[in-house]
Amino acid sequence: MAIRKIVTMGDDILRKQSREVKEINERILVLLDDMVETLRENNGAGLAAPQVGVLKQVVVIDVGEGLIELINPVITHSEGAVVEAEGCLSIPGKWANVERPERVTVEALGRDGKKLTITGEGMLARALCHEIDHLHGVLYVDKMLGFIEEEDEE
Ligand code: ZN
């Protein structure tokens, strides 16, 4: 496993469409392993393959409810709306309020190639939407209500 370099906003790759994974081969498994290690190293809640410079539909998420690895994820259902603070490893040191669905259902493939369905609420719903957006060249800044100003410490 290896920690990969995270691409930051301004790099064109973050604005490109990622390709569907046709075959889950050794390269994809190594990519997943590296993405998990990179996520942990950076204390992130989620990471999408374009953020490590790979235009493939692969994401990893860990919002404290266990690791989730998704290949070719698609949102099949969403409901509700919640505005909460959100950050991104590709936009370091910034936070913004973003409206996201309260609950989403996602269909994807797991690393074993089997179909899986995940329903997430709150933080997990937010992370699923955020990471799947990355696969389509969308960043939270496209949807945000404004950056949250850092408050000076007293
Ligand atoms: Zn992000």
XYZ file of N, CA and C and ligand atoms in Angstrom:
463
model
N 0.849 -1.189 0.000
C 0.000 0.000 0.000
C 0.883 1.238 0.000
N 0.293 2.306 -0.466
C 1.055 3.553 -0.561
C 0.114 4.731 -0.384
N 0.667 5.762 0.214
C -0.110 6.997 0.337
C 0.055 7.772 -0.968
N -1.062 8.158 -1.543
C -0.998 8.899 -2.805
C -1.169 10.393 -2.541
N -0.657 11.161 -3.498
C -0.725 12.617 -3.396
C -2.147 13.074 -3.726
N -2.675 13.974 -2.919
C -4.029 14.482 -3.163
C -3.967 15.726 -4.036
N -4.751 15.667 -5.114
C -4.853 16.769 -6.058
C -5.718 17.862 -5.417
N -5.328 19.118 -5.579
C -6.123 20.199 -4.986
C -6.834 21.024 -6.055
N -7.831 21.764 -5.589
C -8.678 22.550 -6.486
C -7.822 23.445 -7.373
N -8.182 23.514 -8.640
C -7.393 24.258 -9.615
C -6.831 23.292 -10.645
N -6.664 22.027 -10.229
C -6.212 20.991 -11.163
C -7.408 20.532 -12.002
N -7.227 20.517 -13.329
C -8.316 20.164 -14.259
C -8.921 18.789 -13.992
N -8.116 17.879 -13.462
C -8.599 16.502 -13.297
C -9.832 16.446 -12.388
N -9.922 17.385 -11.456
C -11.069 17.402 -10.539
C -12.365 17.795 -11.241
N -12.252 18.300 -12.458
C -13.424 18.751 -13.210
C -13.827 17.769 -14.309
N -13.135 16.647 -14.368
C -13.419 15.673 -15.428
C -14.353 14.561 -14.953
N -14.979 13.938 -15.923
C -15.870 12.806 -15.669
C -15.019 11.545 -15.471
N -15.284 10.802 -14.422
C -14.560 9.542 -14.211
C -15.225 8.410 -14.991
N -14.418 7.453 -15.393
C -14.925 6.317 -16.177
C -15.410 5.190 -15.270
N -16.418 4.513 -15.763
C -16.936 3.347 -15.066
C -15.847 2.262 -15.039
N -15.767 1.522 -13.951
C -14.820 0.412 -13.861
C -15.470 -0.808 -14.520
N -14.810 -1.338 -15.540
C -15.364 -2.471 -16.283
C -14.943 -3.807 -15.681
N -13.754 -3.803 -15.112
C -13.222 -5.047 -14.562
C -12.488 -4.732 -13.260
N -12.838 -5.446 -12.202
C -12.169 -5.218 -10.916
C -10.918 -6.097 -10.888
N -9.821 -5.494 -11.318
C -8.554 -6.230 -11.413
C -7.602 -5.774 -10.305
N -6.393 -6.271 -10.366
C -5.395 -5.964 -9.340
C -5.158 -4.449 -9.195
N -5.178 -3.762 -10.334
C -4.950 -2.300 -10.295
C -6.023 -1.590 -9.481
N -7.266 -2.054 -9.627
C -8.384 -1.438 -8.894
C -8.255 -1.750 -7.401
N -7.856 -2.973 -7.089
C -7.709 -3.356 -5.675
C -6.575 -2.572 -5.011
N -5.495 -2.375 -5.739
C -4.381 -1.575 -5.209
C -4.831 -0.126 -5.034
N -5.586 0.365 -6.015
C -6.111 1.736 -5.923
C -6.963 1.890 -4.661
N -7.863 0.933 -4.422
C -8.709 0.970 -3.217
C -7.853 0.976 -1.954
N -6.888 0.076 -1.886
C -6.011 0.009 -0.702
C -5.282 1.335 -0.478
N -4.749 1.881 -1.562
C -4.005 3.148 -1.453
C -4.931 4.292 -1.041
N -6.144 4.282 -1.577
C -7.093 5.350 -1.228
C -7.482 5.280 0.244
N -7.663 4.071 0.755
C -7.992 3.919 2.180
C -6.836 4.442 3.031
N -5.617 4.066 2.652
C -4.449 4.513 3.420
C -4.307 6.043 3.359
N -4.563 6.605 2.183
C -4.466 8.057 1.992
C -5.551 8.778 2.789
N -6.749 8.194 2.814
C -7.859 8.767 3.588
C -7.505 8.819 5.069
N -6.986 7.695 5.578
C -6.633 7.605 7.000
C -5.508 8.580 7.356
N -4.493 8.626 6.489
C -3.346 9.499 6.728
C -3.783 10.961 6.857
N -4.827 11.315 6.095
C -5.279 12.709 6.075
C -6.500 12.961 6.973
N -6.859 11.944 7.759
C -8.019 12.072 8.659
C -9.278 12.537 7.938
N -9.471 12.025 6.727
C -10.637 12.434 5.942
C -11.837 11.540 6.204
N -12.997 12.013 5.744
C -14.235 11.231 5.851
C -14.531 10.506 4.545
N -13.892 10.971 3.471
C -14.128 10.334 2.181
C -13.101 10.776 1.159
N -12.909 9.928 0.154
C -11.942 10.233 -0.899
C -12.424 9.568 -2.193
N -12.357 10.326 -3.279
C -12.748 9.805 -4.591
C -11.502 9.691 -5.467
N -11.491 8.707 -6.375
C -10.285 8.431 -7.173
C -9.726 9.659 -7.913
N -10.579 10.535 -8.469
C -9.992 11.712 -9.153
C -9.115 12.557 -8.228
N -9.390 12.489 -6.918
C -8.590 13.264 -5.963
C -7.171 12.735 -5.821
N -6.945 11.496 -6.282
C -5.576 10.990 -6.323
C -5.139 10.852 -7.784
N -5.830 11.566 -8.675
C -5.404 11.661 -10.068
C -5.830 10.508 -10.962
N -6.825 9.740 -10.517
C -7.272 8.584 -11.294
C -8.741 8.781 -11.673
N -9.038 8.842 -12.976
C -10.413 9.103 -13.414
C -11.208 7.809 -13.536
N -11.398 7.177 -12.385
C -12.198 5.955 -12.327
C -13.244 6.117 -11.238
N -14.376 5.432 -11.427
C -15.490 5.592 -10.487
C -15.288 4.718 -9.254
N -14.412 5.205 -8.381
C -14.057 4.507 -7.150
C -14.053 5.520 -6.003
N -14.736 5.183 -4.906
C -14.691 6.053 -3.730
C -14.525 5.221 -2.456
N -13.927 5.852 -1.452
C -13.857 5.251 -0.118
C -14.400 6.272 0.876
N -15.125 5.772 1.863
C -15.780 6.643 2.846
C -15.621 6.016 4.219
N -15.326 6.868 5.215
C -15.388 6.424 6.600
C -15.785 7.616 7.458
N -17.048 7.634 7.839
C -17.524 8.736 8.691
C -17.639 8.281 10.145
N -16.927 7.199 10.457
C -16.952 6.691 11.825
C -17.950 5.553 12.014
N -18.550 5.125 10.903
C -19.513 4.011 10.964
C -18.955 2.787 10.236
N -17.640 2.765 10.040
C -17.007 1.658 9.324
C -16.632 2.071 7.906
N -15.633 1.385 7.380
C -15.124 1.697 6.052
C -16.099 1.219 4.965
N -16.311 2.083 3.975
C -17.151 1.730 2.830
C -16.326 1.942 1.565
N -16.253 0.914 0.736
C -15.536 1.006 -0.539
C -16.556 0.800 -1.650
N -16.640 1.733 -2.579
C -17.665 1.665 -3.620
C -17.050 1.815 -5.008
N -17.469 0.941 -5.892
C -17.060 0.995 -7.296
C -18.316 1.266 -8.126
N -18.226 2.211 -9.036
C -19.359 2.618 -9.894
C -20.609 2.982 -9.093
N -20.487 3.796 -8.048
C -21.670 4.114 -7.237
C -22.643 5.055 -7.960
N -23.922 4.782 -7.747
C -24.981 5.616 -8.332
C -26.021 5.874 -7.249
N -26.459 7.118 -7.121
C -27.540 7.441 -6.182
C -28.859 7.073 -6.842
N -29.602 6.186 -6.194
C -30.862 5.725 -6.784
C -32.071 6.347 -6.096
N -31.850 6.930 -4.919
C -32.961 7.558 -4.209
C -32.397 8.604 -3.256
N -33.071 9.733 -3.140
C -32.678 10.707 -2.117
C -33.914 11.410 -1.600
N -33.842 11.814 -0.332
C -34.966 12.545 0.242
C -34.492 13.499 1.321
N -35.294 14.523 1.537
C -34.996 15.510 2.571
C -33.893 16.465 2.151
N -33.593 17.400 3.012
C -32.531 18.376 2.758
C -31.999 18.885 4.093
N -30.679 18.923 4.189
C -30.027 19.401 5.412
C -28.856 20.295 5.013
N -28.724 21.409 5.705
C -27.561 22.276 5.497
C -26.590 22.043 6.653
N -25.369 21.659 6.304
C -24.330 21.427 7.316
C -22.982 21.837 6.745
N -22.017 21.982 7.638
C -20.657 22.312 7.216
C -20.017 21.109 6.541
N -19.223 21.398 5.531
C -18.590 20.342 4.745
C -17.189 20.797 4.337
N -16.278 19.846 4.316
C -14.930 20.144 3.863
C -14.517 19.141 2.802
N -13.325 19.319 2.239
C -12.851 18.445 1.169
C -11.334 18.397 1.234
N -10.757 17.211 1.130
C -9.293 17.090 1.182
C -8.631 17.818 0.019
N -9.374 18.086 -1.051
C -8.819 18.811 -2.199
C -8.948 20.326 -2.053
N -9.624 20.756 -0.968
C -9.773 22.184 -0.692
C -9.360 22.383 0.761
N -8.047 22.230 1.032
C -7.585 22.153 2.422
C -7.866 23.426 3.220
N -8.242 23.223 4.480
C -8.388 24.341 5.414
C -9.654 25.151 5.256
N -10.565 24.712 4.362
C -11.793 25.478 4.152
C -13.006 24.625 4.504
N -14.040 25.305 4.933
C -15.318 24.668 5.252
C -16.425 25.546 4.721
N -17.511 24.916 4.314
C -18.647 25.695 3.819
C -19.939 24.976 4.149
N -21.010 25.747 4.238
C -22.330 25.154 4.408
C -22.855 24.719 3.051
N -23.301 23.471 2.997
C -23.804 22.903 1.751
C -25.104 22.161 2.056
N -26.097 22.367 1.193
C -27.347 21.622 1.362
C -27.208 20.267 0.666
N -27.540 19.235 1.406
C -27.488 17.858 0.882
C -28.761 17.123 1.305
N -29.090 16.029 0.618
C -30.228 15.239 1.062
C -29.992 14.682 2.467
N -31.094 14.453 3.171
C -31.022 13.902 4.519
C -30.698 12.404 4.460
N -31.198 11.771 3.414
C -31.037 10.327 3.291
C -30.863 9.980 1.813
N -29.901 9.116 1.520
C -29.735 8.660 0.133
C -29.538 7.145 0.095
N -29.928 6.576 -1.008
C -29.644 5.169 -1.270
C -28.717 5.117 -2.476
N -27.674 4.309 -2.334
C -26.650 4.196 -3.376
C -26.481 2.732 -3.760
N -26.428 2.492 -5.055
C -26.089 1.154 -5.547
C -24.688 1.203 -6.124
N -23.923 0.149 -5.881
C -22.525 0.112 -6.330
C -22.066 -1.336 -6.370
N -20.793 -1.496 -6.716
C -20.147 -2.799 -6.582
C -19.147 -2.697 -5.439
N -19.007 -3.773 -4.699
C -17.967 -3.852 -3.687
C -16.677 -4.350 -4.324
N -15.608 -4.432 -3.542
C -14.313 -4.882 -4.100
C -14.382 -6.329 -4.583
N -15.369 -7.082 -4.065
C -15.544 -8.467 -4.510
C -16.372 -8.564 -5.795
N -16.788 -7.396 -6.309
C -17.542 -7.384 -7.557
C -19.031 -7.616 -7.380
N -19.423 -7.802 -6.124
C -20.848 -8.041 -5.864
C -21.591 -6.719 -5.726
N -22.837 -6.742 -6.195
C -23.688 -5.557 -6.071
C -24.008 -5.298 -4.623
N -23.988 -4.025 -4.235
C -24.419 -3.687 -2.887
C -25.265 -2.429 -2.901
N -26.129 -2.330 -1.901
C -26.995 -1.164 -1.744
C -26.767 -0.608 -0.351
N -26.529 0.702 -0.292
C -26.296 1.356 1.003
C -27.294 2.488 1.152
N -27.929 2.557 2.311
C -28.743 3.728 2.617
C -28.045 4.462 3.752
N -27.789 5.737 3.526
C -27.089 6.536 4.531
C -27.897 7.750 4.905
N -27.760 8.144 6.175
C -28.413 9.352 6.664
C -27.352 10.284 7.221
N -27.678 11.550 7.300
C -26.811 12.523 7.963
C -25.429 12.578 7.331
N -24.409 12.396 8.182
C -23.016 12.477 7.730
C -22.716 11.512 6.582
N -23.264 10.310 6.689
C -22.987 9.325 5.647
C -23.655 9.724 4.322
N -24.877 10.221 4.391
C -25.564 10.693 3.181
C -24.758 11.822 2.533
N -24.268 12.723 3.386
C -23.458 13.859 2.916
C -22.187 13.369 2.225
N -21.511 12.430 2.858
C -20.262 11.919 2.295
C -20.524 11.185 0.973
N -21.583 10.400 0.929
C -21.909 9.681 -0.316
C -22.131 10.677 -1.451
N -22.921 11.712 -1.189
C -23.212 12.720 -2.232
C -21.941 13.449 -2.654
N -21.148 13.838 -1.658
C -19.910 14.593 -1.921
C -18.936 13.781 -2.790
N -18.735 12.513 -2.409
C -17.761 11.693 -3.147
C -18.273 11.320 -4.541
N -19.565 11.040 -4.649
C -20.109 10.705 -5.975
C -20.059 11.933 -6.878
N -20.274 13.120 -6.321
C -20.103 14.358 -7.110
C -18.706 14.423 -7.728
N -17.685 14.047 -6.934
C -16.295 14.085 -7.444
C -16.151 13.256 -8.731
N -16.914 12.172 -8.832
C -16.794 11.289 -10.006
C -17.348 11.947 -11.265
N -18.088 13.044 -11.048
C -18.698 13.755 -12.174
C -18.155 15.180 -12.302
N -16.986 15.408 -11.694
C -16.321 16.706 -11.847
C -16.953 17.834 -11.054
N -17.762 17.468 -10.054
C -18.461 18.482 -9.254
C -17.787 18.614 -7.888
N -17.547 19.855 -7.478
C -16.971 20.128 -6.152
C -18.017 20.845 -5.299
N -17.845 20.763 -3.981
C -18.874 21.379 -3.122
C -18.977 22.888 -3.331
N -17.899 23.505 -3.785
C -17.942 24.959 -4.007
C -18.999 25.334 -5.054
N -19.384 24.365 -5.898
C -20.420 24.614 -6.907
C -21.802 24.724 -6.265
N -21.938 24.200 -5.060
C -23.251 24.101 -4.408
C -23.317 24.852 -3.098
N -22.195 25.349 -2.626
C -22.147 25.875 -1.257
C -22.904 27.188 -1.125
N -23.267 27.462 0.121
C -23.959 28.700 0.447
C -22.941 29.772 0.846
N -21.676 29.410 0.941
C -20.625 30.374 1.323
C -19.642 29.722 2.265
N -18.377 30.136 2.163
C -17.370 29.600 3.079
C -17.678 30.055 4.498
N -17.331 29.203 5.450
C -17.472 29.547 6.859
C -16.170 30.224 7.290
N -16.288 31.428 7.817
C -15.087 32.160 8.240
C -14.537 31.528 9.511
N -13.226 31.394 9.546
C -12.584 30.892 10.758
C -12.740 31.943 11.848
N -13.165 31.509 13.025
C -13.266 32.461 14.130
C -11.933 32.514 14.864
N -11.539 33.723 15.249
C -10.291 33.859 15.998
C -10.438 33.210 17.367
N -9.368 32.554 17.782
C -9.416 31.945 19.102
C -9.226 33.024 20.159
N -9.935 32.855 21.251
C -9.859 33.869 22.303
C -8.642 33.655 23.174
Zn -14.048 16.216 -1.694
